[in-house]
CSV table of N, CA and C in Angstrom, one decimal:
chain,number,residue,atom,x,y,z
A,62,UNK,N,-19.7,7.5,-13.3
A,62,UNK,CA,-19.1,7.3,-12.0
A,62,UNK,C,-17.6,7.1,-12.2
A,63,UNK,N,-16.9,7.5,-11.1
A,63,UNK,CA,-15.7,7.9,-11.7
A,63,UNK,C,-14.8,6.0,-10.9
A,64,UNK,N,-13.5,6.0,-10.7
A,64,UNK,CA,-13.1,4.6,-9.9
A,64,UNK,C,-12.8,5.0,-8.7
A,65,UNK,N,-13.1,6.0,-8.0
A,65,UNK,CA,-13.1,6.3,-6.6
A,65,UNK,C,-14.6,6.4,-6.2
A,66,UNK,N,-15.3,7.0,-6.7
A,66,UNK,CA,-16.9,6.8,-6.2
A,66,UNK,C,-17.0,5.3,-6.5
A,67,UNK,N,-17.0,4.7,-7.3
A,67,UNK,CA,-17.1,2.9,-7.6
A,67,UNK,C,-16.4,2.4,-6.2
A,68,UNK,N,-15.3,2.8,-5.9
A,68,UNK,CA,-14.4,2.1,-4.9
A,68,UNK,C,-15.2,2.5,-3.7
A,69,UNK,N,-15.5,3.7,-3.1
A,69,UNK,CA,-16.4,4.0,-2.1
A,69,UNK,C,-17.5,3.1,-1.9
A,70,UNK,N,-18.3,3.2,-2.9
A,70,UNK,CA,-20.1,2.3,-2.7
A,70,UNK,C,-19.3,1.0,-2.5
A,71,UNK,N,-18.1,0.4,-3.4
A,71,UNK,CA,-18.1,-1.0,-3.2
A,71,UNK,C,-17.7,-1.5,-1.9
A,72,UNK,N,-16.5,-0.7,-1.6
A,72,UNK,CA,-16.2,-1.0,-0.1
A,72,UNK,C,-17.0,-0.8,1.3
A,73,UNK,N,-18.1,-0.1,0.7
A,73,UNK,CA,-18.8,-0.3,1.7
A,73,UNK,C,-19.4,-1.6,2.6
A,74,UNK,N,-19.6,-2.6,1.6
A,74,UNK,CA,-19.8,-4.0,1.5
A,74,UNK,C,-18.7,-4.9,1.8
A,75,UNK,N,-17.8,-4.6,2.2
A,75,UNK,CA,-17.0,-5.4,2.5
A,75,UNK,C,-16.9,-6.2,4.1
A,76,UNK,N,-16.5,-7.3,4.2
A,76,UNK,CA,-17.2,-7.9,5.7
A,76,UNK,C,-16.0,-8.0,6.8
A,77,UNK,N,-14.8,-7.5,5.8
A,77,UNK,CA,-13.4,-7.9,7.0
A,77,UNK,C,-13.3,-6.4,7.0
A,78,UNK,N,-12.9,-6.4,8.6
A,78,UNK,CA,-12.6,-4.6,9.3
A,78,UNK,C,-11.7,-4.0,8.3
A,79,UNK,N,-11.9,-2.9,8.3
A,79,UNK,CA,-11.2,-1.6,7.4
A,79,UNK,C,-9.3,-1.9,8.1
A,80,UNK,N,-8.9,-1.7,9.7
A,80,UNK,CA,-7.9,-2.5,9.3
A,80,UNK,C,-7.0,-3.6,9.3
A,81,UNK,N,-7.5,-4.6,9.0
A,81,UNK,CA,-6.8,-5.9,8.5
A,81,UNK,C,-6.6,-6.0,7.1
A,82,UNK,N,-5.8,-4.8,7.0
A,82,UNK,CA,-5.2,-5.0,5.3
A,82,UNK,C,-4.5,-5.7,5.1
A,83,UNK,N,-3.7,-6.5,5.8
A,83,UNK,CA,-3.8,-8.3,4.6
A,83,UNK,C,-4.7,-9.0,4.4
A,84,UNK,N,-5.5,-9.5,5.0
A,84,UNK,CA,-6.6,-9.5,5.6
A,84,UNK,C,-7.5,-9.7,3.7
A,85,UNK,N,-7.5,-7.9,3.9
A,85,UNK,CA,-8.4,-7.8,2.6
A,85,UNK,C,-7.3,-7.9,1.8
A,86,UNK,N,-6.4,-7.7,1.6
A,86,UNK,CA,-5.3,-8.0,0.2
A,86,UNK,C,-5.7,-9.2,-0.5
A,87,UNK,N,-5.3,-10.4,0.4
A,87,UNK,CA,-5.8,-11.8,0.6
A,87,UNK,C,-7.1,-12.3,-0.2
A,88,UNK,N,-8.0,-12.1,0.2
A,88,UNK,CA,-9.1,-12.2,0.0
A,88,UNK,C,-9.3,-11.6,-1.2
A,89,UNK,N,-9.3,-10.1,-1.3
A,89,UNK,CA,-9.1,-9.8,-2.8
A,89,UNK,C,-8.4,-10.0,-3.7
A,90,UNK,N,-7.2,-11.2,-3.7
A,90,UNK,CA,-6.7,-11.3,-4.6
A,90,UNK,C,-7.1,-12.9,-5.2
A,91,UNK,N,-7.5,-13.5,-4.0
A,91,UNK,CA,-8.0,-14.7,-4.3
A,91,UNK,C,-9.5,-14.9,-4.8
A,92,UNK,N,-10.2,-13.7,-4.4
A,92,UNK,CA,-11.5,-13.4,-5.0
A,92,UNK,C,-11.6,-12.8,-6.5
A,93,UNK,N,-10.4,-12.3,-6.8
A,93,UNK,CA,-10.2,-11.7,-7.8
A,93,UNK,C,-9.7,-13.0,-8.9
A,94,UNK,N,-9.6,-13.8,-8.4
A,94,UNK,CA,-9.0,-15.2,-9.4
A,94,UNK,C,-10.6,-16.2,-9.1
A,95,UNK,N,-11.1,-16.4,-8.4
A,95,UNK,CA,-12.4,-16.8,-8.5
A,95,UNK,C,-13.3,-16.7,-9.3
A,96,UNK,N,-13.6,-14.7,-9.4
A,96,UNK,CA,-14.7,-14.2,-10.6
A,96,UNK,C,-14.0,-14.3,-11.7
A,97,UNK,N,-12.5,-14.3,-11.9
A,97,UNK,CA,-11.9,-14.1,-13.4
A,97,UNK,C,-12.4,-15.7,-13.7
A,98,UNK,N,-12.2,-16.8,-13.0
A,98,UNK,CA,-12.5,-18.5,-13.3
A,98,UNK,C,-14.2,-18.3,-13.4
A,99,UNK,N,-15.0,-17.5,-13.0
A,99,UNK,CA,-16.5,-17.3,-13.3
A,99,UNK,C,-16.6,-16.8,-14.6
A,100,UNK,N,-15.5,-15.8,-14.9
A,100,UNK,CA,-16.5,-15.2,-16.4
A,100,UNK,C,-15.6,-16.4,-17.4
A,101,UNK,N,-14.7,-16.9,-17.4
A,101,UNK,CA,-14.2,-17.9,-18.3
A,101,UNK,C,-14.6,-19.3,-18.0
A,102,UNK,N,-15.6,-19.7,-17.1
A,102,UNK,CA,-16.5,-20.6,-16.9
A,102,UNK,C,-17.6,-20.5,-18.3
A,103,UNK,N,-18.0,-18.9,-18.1
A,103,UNK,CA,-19.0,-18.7,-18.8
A,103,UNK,C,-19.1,-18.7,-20.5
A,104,UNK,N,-17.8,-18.7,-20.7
A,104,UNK,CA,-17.2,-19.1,-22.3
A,104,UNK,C,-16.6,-20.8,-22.4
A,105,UNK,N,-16.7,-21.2,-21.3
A,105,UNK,CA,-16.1,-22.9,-21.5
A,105,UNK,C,-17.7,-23.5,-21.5
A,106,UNK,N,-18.7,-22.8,-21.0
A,106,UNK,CA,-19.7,-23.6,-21.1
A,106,UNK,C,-20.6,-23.9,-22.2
A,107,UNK,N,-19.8,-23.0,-23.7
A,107,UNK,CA,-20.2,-23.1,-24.8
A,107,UNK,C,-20.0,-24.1,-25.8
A,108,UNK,N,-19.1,-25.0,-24.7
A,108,UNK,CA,-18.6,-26.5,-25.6
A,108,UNK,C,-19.1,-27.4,-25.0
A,109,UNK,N,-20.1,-27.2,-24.1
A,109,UNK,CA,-20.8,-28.2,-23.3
A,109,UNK,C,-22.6,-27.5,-24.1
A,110,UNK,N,-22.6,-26.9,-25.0
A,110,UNK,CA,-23.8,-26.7,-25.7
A,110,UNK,C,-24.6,-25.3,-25.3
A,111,UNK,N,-23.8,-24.8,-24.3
A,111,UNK,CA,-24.5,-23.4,-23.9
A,111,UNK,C,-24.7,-22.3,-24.4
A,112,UNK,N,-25.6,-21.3,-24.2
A,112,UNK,CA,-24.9,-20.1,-25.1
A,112,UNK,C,-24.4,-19.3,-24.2
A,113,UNK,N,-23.3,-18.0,-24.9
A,113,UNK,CA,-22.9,-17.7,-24.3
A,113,UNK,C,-23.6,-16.8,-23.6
A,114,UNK,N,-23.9,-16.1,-21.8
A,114,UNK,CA,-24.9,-15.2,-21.5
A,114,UNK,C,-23.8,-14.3,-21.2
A,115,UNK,N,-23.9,-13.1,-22.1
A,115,UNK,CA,-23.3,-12.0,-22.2
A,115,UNK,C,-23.5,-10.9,-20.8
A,116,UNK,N,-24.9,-10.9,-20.5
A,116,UNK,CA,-25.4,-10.4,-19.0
A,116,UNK,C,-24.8,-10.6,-17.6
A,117,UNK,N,-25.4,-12.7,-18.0
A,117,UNK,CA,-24.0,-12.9,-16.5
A,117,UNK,C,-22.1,-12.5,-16.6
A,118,UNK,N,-22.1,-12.9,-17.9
A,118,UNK,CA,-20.4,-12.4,-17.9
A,118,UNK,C,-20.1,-10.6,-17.2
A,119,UNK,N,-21.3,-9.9,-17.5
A,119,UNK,CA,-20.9,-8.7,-17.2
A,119,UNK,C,-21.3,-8.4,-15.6
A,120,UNK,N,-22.1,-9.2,-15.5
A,120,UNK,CA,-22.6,-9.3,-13.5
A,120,UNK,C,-20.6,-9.8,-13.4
A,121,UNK,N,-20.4,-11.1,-13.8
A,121,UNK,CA,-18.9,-11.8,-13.0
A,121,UNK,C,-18.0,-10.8,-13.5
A,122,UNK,N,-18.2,-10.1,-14.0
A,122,UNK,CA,-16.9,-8.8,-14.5
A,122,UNK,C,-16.5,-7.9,-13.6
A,123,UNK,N,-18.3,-7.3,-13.0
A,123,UNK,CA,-18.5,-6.4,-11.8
A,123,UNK,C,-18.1,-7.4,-10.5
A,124,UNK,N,-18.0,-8.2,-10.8
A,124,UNK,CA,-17.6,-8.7,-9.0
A,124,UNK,C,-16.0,-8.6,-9.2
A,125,UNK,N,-15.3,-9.4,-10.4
A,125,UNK,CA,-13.7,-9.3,-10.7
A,125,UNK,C,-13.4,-7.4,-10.2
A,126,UNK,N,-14.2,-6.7,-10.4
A,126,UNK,CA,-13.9,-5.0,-10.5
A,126,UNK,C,-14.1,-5.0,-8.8
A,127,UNK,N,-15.3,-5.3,-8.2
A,127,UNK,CA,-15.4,-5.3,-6.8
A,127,UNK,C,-13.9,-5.7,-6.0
A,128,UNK,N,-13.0,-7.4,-6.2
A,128,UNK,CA,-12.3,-7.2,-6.1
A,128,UNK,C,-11.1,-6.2,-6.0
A,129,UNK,N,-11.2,-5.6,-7.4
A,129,UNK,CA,-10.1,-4.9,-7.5
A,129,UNK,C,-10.0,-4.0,-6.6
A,130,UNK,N,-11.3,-3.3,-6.6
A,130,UNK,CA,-11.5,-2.1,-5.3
A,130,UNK,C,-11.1,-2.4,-4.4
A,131,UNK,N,-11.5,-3.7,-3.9
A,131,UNK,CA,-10.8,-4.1,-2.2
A,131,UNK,C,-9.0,-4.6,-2.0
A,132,UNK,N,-8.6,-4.8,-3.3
A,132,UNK,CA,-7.2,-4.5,-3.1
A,132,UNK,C,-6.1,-3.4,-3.3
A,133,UNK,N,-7.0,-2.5,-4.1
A,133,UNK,CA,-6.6,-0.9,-3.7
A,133,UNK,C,-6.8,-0.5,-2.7
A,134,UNK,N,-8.2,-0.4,-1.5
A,134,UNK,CA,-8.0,-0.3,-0.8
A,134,UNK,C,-6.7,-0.7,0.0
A,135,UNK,N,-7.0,-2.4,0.2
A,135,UNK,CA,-6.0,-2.5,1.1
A,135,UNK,C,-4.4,-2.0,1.1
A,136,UNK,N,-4.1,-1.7,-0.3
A,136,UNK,CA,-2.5,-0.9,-0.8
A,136,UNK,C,-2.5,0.6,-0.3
A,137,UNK,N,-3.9,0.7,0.1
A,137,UNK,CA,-3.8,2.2,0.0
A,137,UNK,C,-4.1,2.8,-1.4
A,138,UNK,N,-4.5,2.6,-2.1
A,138,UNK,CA,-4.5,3.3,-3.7
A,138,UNK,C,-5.9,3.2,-3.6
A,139,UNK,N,-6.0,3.8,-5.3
A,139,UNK,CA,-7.6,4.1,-5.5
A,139,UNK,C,-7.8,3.2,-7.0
A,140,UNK,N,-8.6,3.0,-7.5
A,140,UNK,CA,-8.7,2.6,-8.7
A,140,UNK,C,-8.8,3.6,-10.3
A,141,UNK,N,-8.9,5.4,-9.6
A,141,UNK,CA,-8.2,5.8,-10.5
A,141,UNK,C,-6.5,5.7,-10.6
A,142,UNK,N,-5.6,5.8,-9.3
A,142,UNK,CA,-4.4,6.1,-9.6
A,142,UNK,C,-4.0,4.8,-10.2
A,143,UNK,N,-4.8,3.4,-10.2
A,143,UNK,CA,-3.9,2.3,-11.3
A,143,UNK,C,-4.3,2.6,-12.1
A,144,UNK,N,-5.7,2.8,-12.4
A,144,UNK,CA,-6.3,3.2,-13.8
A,144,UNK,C,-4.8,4.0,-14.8
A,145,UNK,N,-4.9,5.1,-14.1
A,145,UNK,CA,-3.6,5.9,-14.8
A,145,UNK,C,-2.4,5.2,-14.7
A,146,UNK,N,-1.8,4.7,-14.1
A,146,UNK,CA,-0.4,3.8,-13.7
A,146,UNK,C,-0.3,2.7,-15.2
A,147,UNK,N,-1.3,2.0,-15.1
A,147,UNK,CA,-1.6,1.4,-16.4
A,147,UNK,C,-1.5,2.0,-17.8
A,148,UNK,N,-2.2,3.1,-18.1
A,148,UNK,CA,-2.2,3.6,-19.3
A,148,UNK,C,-1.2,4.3,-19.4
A,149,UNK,N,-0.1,4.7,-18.6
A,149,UNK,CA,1.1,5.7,-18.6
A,149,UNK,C,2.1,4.2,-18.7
A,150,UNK,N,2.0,3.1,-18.2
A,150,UNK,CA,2.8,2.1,-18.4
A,150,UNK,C,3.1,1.7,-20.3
A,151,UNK,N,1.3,1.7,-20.3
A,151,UNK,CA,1.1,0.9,-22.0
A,151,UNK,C,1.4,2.0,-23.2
A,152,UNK,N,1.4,3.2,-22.4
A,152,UNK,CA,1.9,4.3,-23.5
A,152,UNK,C,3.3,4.5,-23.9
A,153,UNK,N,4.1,4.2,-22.7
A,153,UNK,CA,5.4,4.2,-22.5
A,153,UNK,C,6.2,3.0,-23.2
A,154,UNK,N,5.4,1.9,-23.3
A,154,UNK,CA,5.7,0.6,-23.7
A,154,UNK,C,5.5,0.2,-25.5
A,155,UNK,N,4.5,0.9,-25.7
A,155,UNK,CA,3.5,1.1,-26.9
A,155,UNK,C,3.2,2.6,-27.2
A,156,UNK,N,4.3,3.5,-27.6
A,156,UNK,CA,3.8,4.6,-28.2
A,156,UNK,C,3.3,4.9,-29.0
A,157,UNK,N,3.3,4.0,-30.5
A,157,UNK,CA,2.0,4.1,-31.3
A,157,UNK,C,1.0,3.0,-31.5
A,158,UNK,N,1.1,2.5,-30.3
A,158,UNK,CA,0.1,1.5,-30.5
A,158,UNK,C,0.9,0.2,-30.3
A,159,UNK,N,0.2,-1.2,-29.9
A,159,UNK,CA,0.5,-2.2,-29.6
A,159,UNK,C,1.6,-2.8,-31.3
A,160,UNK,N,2.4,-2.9,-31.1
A,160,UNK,CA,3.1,-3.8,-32.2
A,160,UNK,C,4.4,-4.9,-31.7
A,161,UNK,N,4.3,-6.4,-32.2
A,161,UNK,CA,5.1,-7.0,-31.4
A,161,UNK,C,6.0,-7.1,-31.1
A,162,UNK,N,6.8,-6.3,-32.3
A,162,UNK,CA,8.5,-6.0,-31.9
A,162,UNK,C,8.3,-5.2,-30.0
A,163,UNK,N,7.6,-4.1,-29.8
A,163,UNK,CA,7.8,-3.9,-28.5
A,163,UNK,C,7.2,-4.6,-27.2
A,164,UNK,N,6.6,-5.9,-27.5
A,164,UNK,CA,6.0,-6.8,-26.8
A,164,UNK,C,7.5,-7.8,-26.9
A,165,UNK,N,7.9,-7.6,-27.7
A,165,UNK,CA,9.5,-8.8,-27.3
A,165,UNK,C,10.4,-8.6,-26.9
A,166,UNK,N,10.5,-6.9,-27.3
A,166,UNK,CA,11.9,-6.6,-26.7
A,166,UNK,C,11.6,-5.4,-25.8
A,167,UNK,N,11.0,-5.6,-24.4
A,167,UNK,CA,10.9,-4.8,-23.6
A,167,UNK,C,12.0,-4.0,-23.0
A,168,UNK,N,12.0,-3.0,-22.9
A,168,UNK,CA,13.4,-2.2,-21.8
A,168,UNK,C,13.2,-2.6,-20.7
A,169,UNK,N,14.5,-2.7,-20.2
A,169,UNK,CA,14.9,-3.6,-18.3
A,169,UNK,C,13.9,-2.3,-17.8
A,170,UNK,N,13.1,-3.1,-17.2
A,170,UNK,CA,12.3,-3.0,-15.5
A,170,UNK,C,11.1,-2.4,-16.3
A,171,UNK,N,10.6,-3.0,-17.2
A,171,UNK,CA,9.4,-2.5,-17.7
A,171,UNK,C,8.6,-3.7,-17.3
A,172,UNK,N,7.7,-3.4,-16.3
A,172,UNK,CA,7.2,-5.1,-15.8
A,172,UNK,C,5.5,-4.8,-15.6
């Protein structure tokens, strides 16, 4: 499945009208900090004696991704074109690979 068929099925499910895009920006950005506090729930719960459930972390992963869909939508984008935006960023940033000299000394407006 590619991140536009993902973004299709997911937004189908979505309960605020197609357009109140703040609306959904909103909501998916706040929902998108909710499930990321769900799957790191599910690693704090291992100092309270739990183990860790690798399954549910991947269910609260798929909801943090649901998010994301609904705030592409609302920008107008797709979740391939950040997909690529991203990796043309970290290539640009990191041409052979992550090393920390280019993690400290970034070029102006690399953000």
């Amino acid at each position: 499945m590619t991140g536009k068929e993902y973004q299709a099925l997911a937004i189908r499910t979505c309960s605020i009208p197609y357009d109140c895009k703040a609306d959904r920006l909103y909501h998916a950005v706040f929902g998108l900090n909710s499930e990321a506090g769900e799957v790191a729930g599910i690693l704090q719960k291992k100092y309270q004696g739990h183990e860790v459930n690798l399954e549910h972390m991947e269910k609260e992963l798929g909801d943090c991704l649901w998010m994301i869909a609904e705030a592409c939508n609302a920008l107008g984008t797709d979740i391939d074109t950040v997909m690529q935006m991203n990796i043309d960023k970290l290539k640009a940033r990191y041409p052979e690979g992550f090393t920390v000299e280019n993690s400290l000394h970034r070029k102006v407006g690399d953000i």
